[in-house]
Amino acid sequence: MLQTDHFIRFDRVASVEQTDHGLLADVHTEQLRIDVVRDDVVRIKMSRGGRFDESPTYAVSVDPLEGAGAGGVEFRYEQDRERVRLVTDSLVVTLWLDPFRVDVHRSDGTPVIESAADADGRYWTYATLNDAFTVRRRCGGADAIYGLGEKGGRHNRRGRDFTLWNTDVLSPHASREFTEGREPGDPRGDRTSTEFDPYYVSVPFFHHQTHPDGQMAGSFMDNGYRGSYEFSPATEYRITFEGGQWTEYVFAGPDMPTILTAYTWLTGRMPLPPLWALGYHQCRWHKYDQAAVEALGQRHRDDDFPCDALWLDIDYMDGYRVFTWDEESFPDPQGMLKRLSDQGFRVITIIDPGVKHEPGYWVFDQGLERDVFCRTSGGDTYIGQVWPGNTAFPDFATKEARTWWGELNAAHVQSGLAGIWNDMNEPATGDIPPHAMRFERGTQPHERYRNQYALLMAMGTTEGLLTAMPEQRTFILSRSGFAGIQRYAANWMGDNQARWDHLWLAISMGCGFGISGQSFVGADIGGFQGNSSAELFLRWMQFGALTPFCRNHAETGKIDQYAWAFGEVVHELAREAIRLRYRLMPYIYAAFVRASETGEPIQRPLVFDYQYEAAVRDVDDEYLFGRDLLVAPVDKPGMTARQVYLPTGGWYAWESDEPVTGRAYVIAATPMDRIPLYAKGGAVIPMWPDAPESTAGYHPDLVELHLFVPLGDGRYDSLLVEDDGLTFAALEGRRLRTTLVVERAGESVSLVADVEGEGYPEFRREAFRLVVHGAAPAVVHHDGADLAPEDGAFILPNTGTGFRVEFSA
């Protein structure tokens, strides 16, 4: 734990006044401002040096006070000799005057945040020392903590401490301070451990679940400086930042989905991605040449192995100079990209922020000319070390640098590239320490913007791609990030290991990302570093096919990790896993649509949907993929069966259609051809009738609707969204959005489809194929006509209109 012995506590409020949005108080030498943002959200700000920083980071993407105050959020201001209260319909903020403390409770009196006192009874509501500050809050020993984005270990963070400092995990220079001095056997002393901390992405947002009522509250610190979250003390948690100001958004909840919706309203949501980005991606760090890349694509087509994207790592460049091609290996990149596009492949290249320090290299010269590189405090161009040797770094904290970077990316993709891969953007500086790198033309310290660097880089990259391809949805993948990165880029989980424990880590880490606002995530299938085995690779493919981002990636110099590299049997089983992903594409796409509209995660822990069910609190070896599919990966070698917890409701085993009533543990077989997968009773899972070789140009004339009959009475909503999958036209109404509502009352089951949207030119669907699971009706009543089954299903002629189906279970 951080030592705060010498921190100066603020312990008394001198005066308070009401404001349009809340209150303003004098506390010691500073001012405290509490603003009512929404009925269930408040913002707490403490000045430094008597001034408020109104834009501490680039995370918040809305005006949080727009609509608040008069004519907006209603609140009451109440004051007596001991306290001031701000009261809304959902929460009560209490500012205690002497001793100073800030508590937030829900309107029913349950706690959201409560200031903590030490053993001497002194409250640590806020304390500061030399630009750092700390806050301490009450927390029960059996409470749970979730979130903070990309973190290792169990998804319940209680009992552990974490650092927010974007780190090139496998760099011995960057990770040394976090591994040195550990006790023997401490897993955090090993940077390849699943417990190592910190990672590449910092998200200062978490959910606090109280025990035993299960209610949740949320906290987002809008601060980009290095932070520490200590969840190990027995009766409290502590938050410390080494710079910046206390700017915190507090979310009353009490439901996790409500908190996440509010948080992503504040920091933004994932834009709707292109459909091809949801397909299977093949990547390897390897020195390919043009012929080898085209042969790689052709091998996938010859093998009938679905694939949408091929990726090129650093060796495609000329001496690792960004925005160049190795002309000897790639004499005609534009022609290569055109031929691959004709086969349905998109190609994505890596771009690092480090620009080779080389007078005469046009990117370096242009950066100097435009004065867009980071400087030192003395005014020099900061020099770090990455793949090309000495490198300069764009000062993305300035709009000029972001615009310049966007122009470079725009020119780069004109060759026919489909997206950009941002790597090494912690920023990684190799052997050279990073702290001399300063921002805003040398006026701002490294610490202010380090955690935001990747976010700012993605902002500039997005600007460039939209300039180059204004009609096309963008796709950017980033290694690092901060709160709000979801507005611009997907994240992968960095340089993971080809080990079973890292397969498990991808389950927990993916869920942590999802409930922290970043839905578009995935780990390198098979593991990036080290040699995978046939069994590990297959199990990872089966798991990775059911995650938001699905990419096979491995490092150079190791054994091949292509789908066919482990023999015919593994090849065929891996192909079946990817074919299932492609058949599920309509379901997956609908989950992405929801995420883009509400922030709802795609890969999510069971606690997101079932937080009041005590048994799911610490389940982190299974997850929900969208709302209606439960995935239980195989994360150990030789596993022939595993225990699966099924939460409340009815569930169907995917392979056997066996129904199971929830709130139950089951033993599921895990033969090598599959991992346990369950569909929720009442769900309608839309599927393609077959798995195309890629999503390019695929608009089927038939879509399957797999209806899983509810095991009890109730109503269940599902979603199908059909559009061109590429442009922004869907956001303007040129799509078909079908809400599918299943209701059961006794033996009577109905399915009602309600359709919105104008349609789109590529639409080809002529019918649905309704497959009923959990019942075998001899006939269904469809819009006034009785239909008999054909090959075990019912064909419903449909070209984009609503309908009603009824049958007896």
Short mmCIF file of N, CA, C and O in Angstrom, two decimals, residues 84 186 204 483 680 704 807:
data_model
loop_
_atom_site.label_atom_id
_atom_site.label_comp_id
_atom_site.label_asym_id
_atom_site.label_seq_id
_atom_site.Cartn_x
_atom_site.Cartn_y
_atom_site.Cartn_z
N VAL A 84 -24.67 19.88 4.95
CA VAL A 84 -25.43 20.35 3.79
C VAL A 84 -25.81 19.12 2.98
O VAL A 84 -24.99 18.20 2.82
N ASP A 186 6.02 -14.28 -5.04
CA ASP A 186 4.95 -13.33 -5.37
C ASP A 186 4.77 -13.31 -6.89
O ASP A 186 5.69 -12.94 -7.62
N PRO A 204 -9.87 4.30 -14.90
CA PRO A 204 -10.15 4.56 -13.47
C PRO A 204 -11.64 4.56 -13.15
O PRO A 204 -12.20 5.54 -12.66
N ALA A 483 -9.88 5.60 -20.35
CA ALA A 483 -11.32 5.76 -20.39
C ALA A 483 -11.71 6.58 -21.62
O ALA A 483 -11.13 7.63 -21.88
N LYS A 680 -30.10 -19.29 -23.78
CA LYS A 680 -31.09 -18.93 -22.76
C LYS A 680 -32.50 -19.25 -23.24
O LYS A 680 -32.87 -18.92 -24.37
N GLU A 704 -31.91 -17.94 -40.42
CA GLU A 704 -32.52 -18.85 -39.46
C GLU A 704 -32.83 -18.13 -38.15
O GLU A 704 -32.04 -17.30 -37.69
N PHE A 807 -47.76 -21.33 -31.39
CA PHE A 807 -47.77 -22.80 -31.37
C PHE A 807 -47.90 -23.26 -29.93
O PHE A 807 -47.78 -22.47 -28.98
#
